Coordinates of C-alpha atoms in Angstrom, one line a residue:
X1 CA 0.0 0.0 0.0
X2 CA 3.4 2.3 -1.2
X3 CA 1.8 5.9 -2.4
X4 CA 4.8 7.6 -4.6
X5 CA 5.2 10.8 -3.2
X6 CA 6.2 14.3 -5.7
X7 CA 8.7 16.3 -3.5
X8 CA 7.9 18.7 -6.1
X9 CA 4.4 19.7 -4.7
X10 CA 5.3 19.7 -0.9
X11 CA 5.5 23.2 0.8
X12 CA 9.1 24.8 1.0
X13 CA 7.7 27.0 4.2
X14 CA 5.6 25.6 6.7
X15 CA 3.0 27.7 8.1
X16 CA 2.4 28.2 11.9
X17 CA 0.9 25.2 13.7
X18 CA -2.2 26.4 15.2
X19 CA -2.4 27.0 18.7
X20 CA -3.6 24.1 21.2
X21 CA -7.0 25.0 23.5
X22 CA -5.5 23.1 26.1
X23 CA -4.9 25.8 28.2
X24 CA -7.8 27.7 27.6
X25 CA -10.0 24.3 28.3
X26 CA -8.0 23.7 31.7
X27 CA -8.4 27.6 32.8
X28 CA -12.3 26.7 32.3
X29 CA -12.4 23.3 34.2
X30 CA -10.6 24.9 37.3
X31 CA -13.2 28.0 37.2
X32 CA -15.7 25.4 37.0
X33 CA -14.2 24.3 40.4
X34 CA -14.4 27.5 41.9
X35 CA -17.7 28.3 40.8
X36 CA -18.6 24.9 42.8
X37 CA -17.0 26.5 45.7
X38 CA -18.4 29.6 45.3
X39 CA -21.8 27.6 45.7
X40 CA -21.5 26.5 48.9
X41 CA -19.5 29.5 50.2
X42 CA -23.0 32.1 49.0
X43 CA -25.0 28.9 50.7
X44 CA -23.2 28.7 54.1
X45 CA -23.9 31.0 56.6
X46 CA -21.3 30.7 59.9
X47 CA -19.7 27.3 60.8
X48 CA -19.9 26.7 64.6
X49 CA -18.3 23.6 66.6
X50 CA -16.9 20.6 65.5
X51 CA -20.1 19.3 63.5
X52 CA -20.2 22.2 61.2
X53 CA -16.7 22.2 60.7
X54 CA -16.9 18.5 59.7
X55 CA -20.1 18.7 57.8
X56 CA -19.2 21.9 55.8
X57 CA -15.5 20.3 54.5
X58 CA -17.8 17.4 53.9
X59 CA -20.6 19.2 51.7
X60 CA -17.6 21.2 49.8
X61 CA -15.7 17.7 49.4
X62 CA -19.3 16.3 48.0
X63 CA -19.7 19.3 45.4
X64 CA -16.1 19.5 44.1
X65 CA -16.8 15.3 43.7
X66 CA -19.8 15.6 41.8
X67 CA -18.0 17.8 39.4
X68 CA -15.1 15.5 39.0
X69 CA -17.6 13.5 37.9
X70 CA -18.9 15.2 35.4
X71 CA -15.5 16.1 34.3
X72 CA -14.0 12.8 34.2
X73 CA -16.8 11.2 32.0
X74 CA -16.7 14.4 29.9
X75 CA -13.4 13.5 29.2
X76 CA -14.2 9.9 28.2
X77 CA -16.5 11.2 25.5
X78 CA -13.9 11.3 22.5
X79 CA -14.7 15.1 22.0
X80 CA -12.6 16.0 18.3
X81 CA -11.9 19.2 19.9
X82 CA -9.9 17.3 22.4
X83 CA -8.5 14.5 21.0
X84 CA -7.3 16.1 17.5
X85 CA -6.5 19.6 19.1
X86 CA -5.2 18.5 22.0
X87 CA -4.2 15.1 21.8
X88 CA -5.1 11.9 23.2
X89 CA -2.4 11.4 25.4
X90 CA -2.9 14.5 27.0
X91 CA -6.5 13.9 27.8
X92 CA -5.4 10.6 29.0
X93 CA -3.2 12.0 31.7
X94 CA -6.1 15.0 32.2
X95 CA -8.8 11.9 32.6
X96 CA -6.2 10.0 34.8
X97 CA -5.5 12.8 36.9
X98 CA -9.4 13.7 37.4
X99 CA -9.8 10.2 38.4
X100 CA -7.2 10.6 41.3
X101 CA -9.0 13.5 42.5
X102 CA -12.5 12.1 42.4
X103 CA -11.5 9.6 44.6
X104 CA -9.6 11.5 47.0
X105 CA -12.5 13.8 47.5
X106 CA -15.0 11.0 47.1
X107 CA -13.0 9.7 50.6
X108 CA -13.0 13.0 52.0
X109 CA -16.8 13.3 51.1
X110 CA -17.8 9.9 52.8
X111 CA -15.5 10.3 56.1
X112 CA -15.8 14.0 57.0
X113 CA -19.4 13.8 56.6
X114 CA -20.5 10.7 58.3
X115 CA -17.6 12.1 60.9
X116 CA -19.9 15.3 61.0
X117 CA -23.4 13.6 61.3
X118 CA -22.4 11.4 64.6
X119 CA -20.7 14.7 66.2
X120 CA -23.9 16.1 65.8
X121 CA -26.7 13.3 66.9
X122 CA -23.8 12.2 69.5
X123 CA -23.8 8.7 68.1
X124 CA -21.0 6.4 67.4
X125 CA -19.6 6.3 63.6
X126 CA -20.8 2.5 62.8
X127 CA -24.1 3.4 63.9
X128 CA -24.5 7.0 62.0
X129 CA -23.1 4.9 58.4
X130 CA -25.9 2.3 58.5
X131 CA -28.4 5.5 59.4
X132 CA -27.6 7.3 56.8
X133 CA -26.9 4.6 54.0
X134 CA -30.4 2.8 55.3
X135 CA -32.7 5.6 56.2
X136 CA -31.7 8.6 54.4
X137 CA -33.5 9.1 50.3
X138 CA -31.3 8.1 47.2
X139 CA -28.3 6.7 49.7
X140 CA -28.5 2.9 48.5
X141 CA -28.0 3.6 45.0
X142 CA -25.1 6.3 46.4
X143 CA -23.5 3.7 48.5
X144 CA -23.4 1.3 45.4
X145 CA -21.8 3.7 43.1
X146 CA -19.5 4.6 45.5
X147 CA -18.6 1.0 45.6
X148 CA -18.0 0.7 42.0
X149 CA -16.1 4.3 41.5
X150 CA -13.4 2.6 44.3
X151 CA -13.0 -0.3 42.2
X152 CA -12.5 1.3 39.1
X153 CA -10.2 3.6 41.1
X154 CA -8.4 0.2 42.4
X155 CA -8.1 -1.3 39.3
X156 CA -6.5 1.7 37.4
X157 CA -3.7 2.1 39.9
X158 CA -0.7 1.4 38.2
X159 CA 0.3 -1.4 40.2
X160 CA -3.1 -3.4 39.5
X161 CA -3.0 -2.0 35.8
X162 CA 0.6 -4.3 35.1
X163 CA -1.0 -7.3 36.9
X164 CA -4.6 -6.7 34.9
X165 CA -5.5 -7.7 31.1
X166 CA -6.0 -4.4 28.9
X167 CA -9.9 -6.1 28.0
X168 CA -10.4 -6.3 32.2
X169 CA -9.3 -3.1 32.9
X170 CA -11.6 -1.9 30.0
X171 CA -14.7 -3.0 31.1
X172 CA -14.3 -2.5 34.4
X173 CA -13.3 1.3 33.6
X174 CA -16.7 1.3 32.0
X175 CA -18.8 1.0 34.8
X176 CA -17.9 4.5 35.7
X177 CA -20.6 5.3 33.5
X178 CA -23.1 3.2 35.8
X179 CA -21.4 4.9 39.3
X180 CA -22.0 8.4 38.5
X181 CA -25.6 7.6 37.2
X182 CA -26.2 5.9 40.7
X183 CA -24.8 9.1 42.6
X184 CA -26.6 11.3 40.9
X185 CA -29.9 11.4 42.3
X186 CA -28.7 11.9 46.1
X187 CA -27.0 15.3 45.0
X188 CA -29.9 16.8 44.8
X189 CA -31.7 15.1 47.2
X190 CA -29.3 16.0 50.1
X191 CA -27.3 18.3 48.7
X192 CA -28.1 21.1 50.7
X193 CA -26.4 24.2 48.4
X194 CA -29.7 22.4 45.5
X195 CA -32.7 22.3 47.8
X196 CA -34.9 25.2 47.6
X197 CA -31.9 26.7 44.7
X198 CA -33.6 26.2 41.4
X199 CA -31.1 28.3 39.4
X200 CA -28.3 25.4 41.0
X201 CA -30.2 22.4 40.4
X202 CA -30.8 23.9 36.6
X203 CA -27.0 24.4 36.4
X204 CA -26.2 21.0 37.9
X205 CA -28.9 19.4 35.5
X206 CA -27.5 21.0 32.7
X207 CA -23.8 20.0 32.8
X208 CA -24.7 16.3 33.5
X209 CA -26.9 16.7 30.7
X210 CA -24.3 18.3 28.4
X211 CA -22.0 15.4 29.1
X212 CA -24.2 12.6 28.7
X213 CA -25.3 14.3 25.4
X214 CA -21.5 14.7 24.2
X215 CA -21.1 10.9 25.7
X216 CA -24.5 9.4 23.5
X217 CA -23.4 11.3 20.8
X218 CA -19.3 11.1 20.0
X219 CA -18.9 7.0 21.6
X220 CA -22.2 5.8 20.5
X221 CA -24.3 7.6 17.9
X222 CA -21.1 9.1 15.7
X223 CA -19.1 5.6 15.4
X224 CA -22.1 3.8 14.5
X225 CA -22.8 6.7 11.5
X226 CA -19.1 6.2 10.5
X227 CA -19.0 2.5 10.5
X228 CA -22.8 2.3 8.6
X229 CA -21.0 4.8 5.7
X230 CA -17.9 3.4 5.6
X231 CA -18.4 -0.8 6.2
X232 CA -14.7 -1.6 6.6
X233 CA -13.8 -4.7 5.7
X234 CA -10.1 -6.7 6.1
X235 CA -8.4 -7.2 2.9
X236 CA -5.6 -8.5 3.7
X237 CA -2.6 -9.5 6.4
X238 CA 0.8 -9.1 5.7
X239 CA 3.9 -9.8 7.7
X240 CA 6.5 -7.6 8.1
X241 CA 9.0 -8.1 10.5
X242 CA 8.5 -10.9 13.3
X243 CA 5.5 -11.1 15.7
X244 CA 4.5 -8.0 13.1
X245 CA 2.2 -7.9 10.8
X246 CA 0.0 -5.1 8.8
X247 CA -3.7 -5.1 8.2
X248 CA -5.1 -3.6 4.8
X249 CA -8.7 -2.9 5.4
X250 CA -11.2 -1.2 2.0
X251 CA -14.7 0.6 2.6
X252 CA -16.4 2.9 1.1
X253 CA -15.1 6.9 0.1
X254 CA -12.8 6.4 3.3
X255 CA -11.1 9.8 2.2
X256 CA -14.4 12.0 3.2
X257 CA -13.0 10.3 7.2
X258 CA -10.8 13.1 7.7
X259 CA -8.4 11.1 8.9
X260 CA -4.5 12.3 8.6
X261 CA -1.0 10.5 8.6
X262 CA -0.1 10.0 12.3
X263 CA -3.7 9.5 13.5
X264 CA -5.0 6.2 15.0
X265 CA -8.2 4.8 15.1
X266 CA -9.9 2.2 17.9
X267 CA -10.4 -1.4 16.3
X268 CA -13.0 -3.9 16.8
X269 CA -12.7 -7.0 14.6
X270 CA -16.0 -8.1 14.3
X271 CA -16.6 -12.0 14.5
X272 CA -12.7 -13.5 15.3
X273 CA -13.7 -13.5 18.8
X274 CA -12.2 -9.7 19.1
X275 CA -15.1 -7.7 18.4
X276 CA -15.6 -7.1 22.5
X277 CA -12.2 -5.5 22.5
X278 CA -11.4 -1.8 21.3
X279 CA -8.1 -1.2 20.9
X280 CA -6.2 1.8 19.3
X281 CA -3.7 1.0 16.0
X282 CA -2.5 4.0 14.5
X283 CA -2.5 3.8 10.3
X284 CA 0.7 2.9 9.3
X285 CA 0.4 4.4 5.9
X286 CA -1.5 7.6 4.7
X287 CA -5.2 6.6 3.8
X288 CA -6.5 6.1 0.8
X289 CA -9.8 7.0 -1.2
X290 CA -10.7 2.9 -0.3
X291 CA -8.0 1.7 1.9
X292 CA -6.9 2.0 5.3
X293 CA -3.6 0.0 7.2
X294 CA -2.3 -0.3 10.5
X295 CA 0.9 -2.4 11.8
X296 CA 0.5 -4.1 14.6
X297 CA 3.1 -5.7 17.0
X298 CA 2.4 -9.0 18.7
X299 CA 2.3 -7.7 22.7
X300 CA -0.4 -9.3 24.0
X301 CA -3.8 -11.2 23.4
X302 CA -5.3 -8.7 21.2
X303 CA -2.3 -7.8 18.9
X304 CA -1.5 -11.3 18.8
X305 CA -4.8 -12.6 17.2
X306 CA -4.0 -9.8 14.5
X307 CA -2.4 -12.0 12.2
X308 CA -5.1 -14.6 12.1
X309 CA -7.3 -12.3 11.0
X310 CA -9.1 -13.1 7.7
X311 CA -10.2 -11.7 4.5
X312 CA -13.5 -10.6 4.8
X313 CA -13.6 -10.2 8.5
X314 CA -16.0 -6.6 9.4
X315 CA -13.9 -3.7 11.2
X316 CA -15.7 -1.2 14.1
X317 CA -13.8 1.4 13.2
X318 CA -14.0 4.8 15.6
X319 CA -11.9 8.2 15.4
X320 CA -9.5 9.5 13.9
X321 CA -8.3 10.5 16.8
X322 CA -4.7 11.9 18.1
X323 CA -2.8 15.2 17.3
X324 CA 0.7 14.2 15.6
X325 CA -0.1 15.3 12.6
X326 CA 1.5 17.9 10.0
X327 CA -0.6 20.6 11.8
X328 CA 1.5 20.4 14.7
X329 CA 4.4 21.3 12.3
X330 CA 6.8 24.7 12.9
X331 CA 9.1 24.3 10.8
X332 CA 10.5 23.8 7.3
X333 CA 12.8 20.7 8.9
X334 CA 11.5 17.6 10.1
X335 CA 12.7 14.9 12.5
X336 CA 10.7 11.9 13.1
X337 CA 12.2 9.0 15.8
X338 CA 10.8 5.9 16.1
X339 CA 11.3 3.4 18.3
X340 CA 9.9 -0.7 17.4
X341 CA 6.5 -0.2 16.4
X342 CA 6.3 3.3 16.9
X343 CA 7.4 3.3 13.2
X344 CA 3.3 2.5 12.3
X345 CA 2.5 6.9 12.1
X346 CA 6.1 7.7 11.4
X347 CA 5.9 5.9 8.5
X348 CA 2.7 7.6 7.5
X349 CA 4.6 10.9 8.2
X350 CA 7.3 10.1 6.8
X351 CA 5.3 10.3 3.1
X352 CA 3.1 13.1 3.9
X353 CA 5.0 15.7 6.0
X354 CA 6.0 18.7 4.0
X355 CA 9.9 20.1 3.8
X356 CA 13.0 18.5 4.4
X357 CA 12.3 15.3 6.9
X358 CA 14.7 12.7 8.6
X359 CA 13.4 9.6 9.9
X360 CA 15.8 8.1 13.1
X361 CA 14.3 4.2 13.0
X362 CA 15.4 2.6 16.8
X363 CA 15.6 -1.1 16.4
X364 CA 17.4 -4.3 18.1
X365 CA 18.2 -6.0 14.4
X366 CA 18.3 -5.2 10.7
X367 CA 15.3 -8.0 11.1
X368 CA 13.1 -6.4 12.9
X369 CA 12.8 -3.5 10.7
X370 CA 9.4 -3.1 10.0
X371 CA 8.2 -1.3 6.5
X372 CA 12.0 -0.7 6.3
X373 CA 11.7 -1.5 2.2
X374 CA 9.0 1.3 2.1
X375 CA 10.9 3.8 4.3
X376 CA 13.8 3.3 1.5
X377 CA 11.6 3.9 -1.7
X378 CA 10.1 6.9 0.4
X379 CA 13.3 8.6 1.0
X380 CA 14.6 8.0 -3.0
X381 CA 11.1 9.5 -4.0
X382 CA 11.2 12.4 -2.0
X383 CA 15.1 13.0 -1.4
X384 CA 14.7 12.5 2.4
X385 CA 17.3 10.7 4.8
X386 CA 16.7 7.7 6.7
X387 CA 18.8 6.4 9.7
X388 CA 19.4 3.0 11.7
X389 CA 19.8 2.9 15.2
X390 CA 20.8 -0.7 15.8
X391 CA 22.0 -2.8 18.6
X392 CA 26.1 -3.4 18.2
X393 CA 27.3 -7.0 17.8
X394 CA 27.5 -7.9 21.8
X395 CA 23.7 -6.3 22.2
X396 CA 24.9 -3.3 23.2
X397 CA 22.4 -0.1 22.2
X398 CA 23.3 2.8 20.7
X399 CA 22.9 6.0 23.1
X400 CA 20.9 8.5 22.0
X401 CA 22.2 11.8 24.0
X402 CA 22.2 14.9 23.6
X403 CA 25.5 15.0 22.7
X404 CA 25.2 12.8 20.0
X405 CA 22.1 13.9 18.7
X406 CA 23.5 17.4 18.1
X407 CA 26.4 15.9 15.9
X408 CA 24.5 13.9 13.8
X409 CA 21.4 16.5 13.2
X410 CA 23.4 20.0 13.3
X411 CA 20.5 22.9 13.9
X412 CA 18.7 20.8 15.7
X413 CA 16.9 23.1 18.0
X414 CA 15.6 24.5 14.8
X415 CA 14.2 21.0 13.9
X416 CA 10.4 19.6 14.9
X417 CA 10.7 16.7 16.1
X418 CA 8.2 13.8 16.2
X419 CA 8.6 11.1 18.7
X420 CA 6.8 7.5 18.7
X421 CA 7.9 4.3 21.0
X422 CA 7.6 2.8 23.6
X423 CA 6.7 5.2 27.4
X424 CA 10.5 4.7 28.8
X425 CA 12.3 5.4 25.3
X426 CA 10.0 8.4 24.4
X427 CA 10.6 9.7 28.2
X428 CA 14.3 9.6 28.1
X429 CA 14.3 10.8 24.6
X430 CA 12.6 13.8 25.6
X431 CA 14.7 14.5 27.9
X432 CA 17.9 14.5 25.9
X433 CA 16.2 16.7 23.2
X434 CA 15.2 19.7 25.9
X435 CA 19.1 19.2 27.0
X436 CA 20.0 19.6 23.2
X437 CA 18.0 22.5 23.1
X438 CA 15.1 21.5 21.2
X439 CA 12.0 23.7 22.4
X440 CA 9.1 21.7 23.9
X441 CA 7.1 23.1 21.5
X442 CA 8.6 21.4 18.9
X443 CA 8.5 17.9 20.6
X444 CA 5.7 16.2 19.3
X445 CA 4.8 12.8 21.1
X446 CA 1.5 10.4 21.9
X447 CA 1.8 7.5 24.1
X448 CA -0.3 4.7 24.1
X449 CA -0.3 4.1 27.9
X450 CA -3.9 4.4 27.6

């Protein structure tokens, strides 16, 4: 799937990558926080003795958690905006990070108030927790979504994450979905700062609202438009380096996708026992008017069940999503380092990225070079360099410091620089480019930690 690319029609001056939202959507999440605050300070009138301290730490605890909800499943949603604007990764982390915090306020919630409700009635703790979860409207659904939101918080730690499948973890993350819709209700029924408040409880209504619409409408009703258009099929499986093999799938007018080299997609192969897994592939060449391809590396159950794929087989298709695309680019020079299978969107890029581009390809043998035949015809087509980093003779690797990097790419903190491989090679990488001078603005990386 080898489109010949004409140097002659690509861009001698690259214009201005357009500016990422992400700060402008982060400045609007935290006012969102303080406007939550601001809630309960207009609704509080003097906190007196232990109780009220308790209680009030506890009600502002239960508001700023109710928003992290919200947030975190807003985040979930897929949004374009987010993912193609300000990337996948980063919403990743921003959606991990939420997570943290909804827990830790979602303990702070539960303890400081039951803590403040048997102050008050002078009963013991034991005896106030079954009152409340028992007697008081909306609690037993509460108390069950509460359950559910810690074991999604359990199972996302990074120690249970290495011991856990990807298609556990996955489903298990899902039930977020069903927590918050349990807790719902006993916001408003208890939440003091919403009784009697109608312009509250309208606000509160409408930003669950907004995010189950954005939710119904980008991961359910959107993908199922795309794949009902499109009906991606598998065409073929090739091999290309071992445990590596690429997957040529045709639809229908797959160019009106918008999807660009360096963008992934999530992947459901429908009957081959993998349609209940989603998992994201990024293309490994530039799509076509009626075909698409990723490369896939054998890493675990999923990945591996790639090559037995056959003709024929329906794809669930949803995205594009991700942000490493030529729009990120500032300059008229080009670096792209891959690392393994992180060659899948460099290779894309490689064709498709305007100006004068170097591809750095990190392997451990000349064998497992995938697409390195295509990277070659590539670079003769459009006059672009291509470079091996190989392990020596005794297995020794190559270093890639700044040092090093400086002598072999003079300029480079005029260069962008693309980055794709695996979390620890991409982090240390990074970190050699800043010492090299390379601005961060000009490091352009997504990681697949999902």
């Amino acid at each position: 799937m080898t489109t010949v690319y004409d140097r002659r029609t690509a861009p001698a001056v690259t214009p201005a990558a357009p500016r990422s939202p992400a700060g402008a959507v982060l400045a609007l999440l935290w006012a969102g926080a303080a406007a939550v605050v601001a809630l309960w300070w207009a609704d509080t009138g003097s906190v007196v003795g232990t109780a009220g301290w308790l209680t009030g730490a506890g009600r502002i605890a239960g508001l700023l958690c109710g928003y992290a909800c919200a947030v975190l499943v807003g985040l979930m949603a897929r949004v374009p905006l987010l993912e193609r604007r300000v990337g996948s990764d980063r919403v990743a982390r921003w959606h991990a990070m939420a997570g943290r915090y909804t827990i830790c306020l979602l303990v702070a919630h539960v303890v400081l108030i039951l803590l403040g409700y048997a102050a008050q009635d002078r009963a013991s703790l034991w005896h106030e927790t079954v009152t409340v979860v028992m007697d008081y409207p909306e609690m037993l659904k509460a108390t069950a979504g509460t359950v559910i939101l810690f074991a999604v918080g359990i199972t996302s730690a990074r120690a249970a994450r290495r011991r856990l499948s990807y298609e556990f973890w996955y489903y298990v993350h899902l039930l977020t979905y069903a927590a918050v819709f349990l807790a719902f209700g006993h916001q408003l029924a208890l939440g003091n700062d919403f009784n009697g408040h109608a312009v509250a409880t309208a606000v509160w209504y409408a930003l669950y609202l907004g995010v189950a619409a954005l939710v119904l409408w980008f991961r359910i009703l959107a993908p199922v438009r795309l794949n009902l258009r499109h009906r991606l099929r598998v065409e073929s499986v090739h091999r290309e380096a071992p445990g590596v093999y690429s997957v040529v799938m045709r639809g229908r007018r797959l160019d009106e996708m918008g999807a660009e080299a360096g963008q992934f997609f999530r992947w459901r192969f429908l009957g081959e026992g993998m349609g209940w897994t989603s998992t994201p592939y990024s293309l490994s060449a530039p799509p076509r008017q009626d075909l698409l391809r990723i490369t896939v590396k054998a890493l675990g159950g999923h990945s591996a069940a790639v090559s037995l794929l056959r003709p024929g087989t329906r794809v669930w298709a949803e995205g594009p999503y991700g942000s490493m695309t030529a729009d990120r680019q500032t300059s008229a020079k080009s670096l792209l380092i891959a690392a393994g299978v992180g060659i899948t969107p460099m290779r894309a890029l490689f064709e498709t990225l305007p100006g004068d581009v170097t591809l750095l390809y990190r392997a451990r043998t000349s064998e497992d070079l995938a697409l390195g035949g295509e990277l070659e015809a590539i670079a003769r087509w459009r006059g672009a360099k291509v470079l091996y980093a190989l392990n020596g003779p005794d297995g020794r690797r190559p270093n890639l410091t700044a040092q090093s990097l400086r002598s072999t790419f003079p300029g480079l903190a005029a260069y962008d620089v693309y980055i794709c491989g695996p979390h620890g090679f991409a982090r240390d990488l990074y970190e050699e480019l800043r010492a090299a001078g390379v601005p961060d603005r000009r490091i352009h990386h997504e990681s697949f930690e999902f």
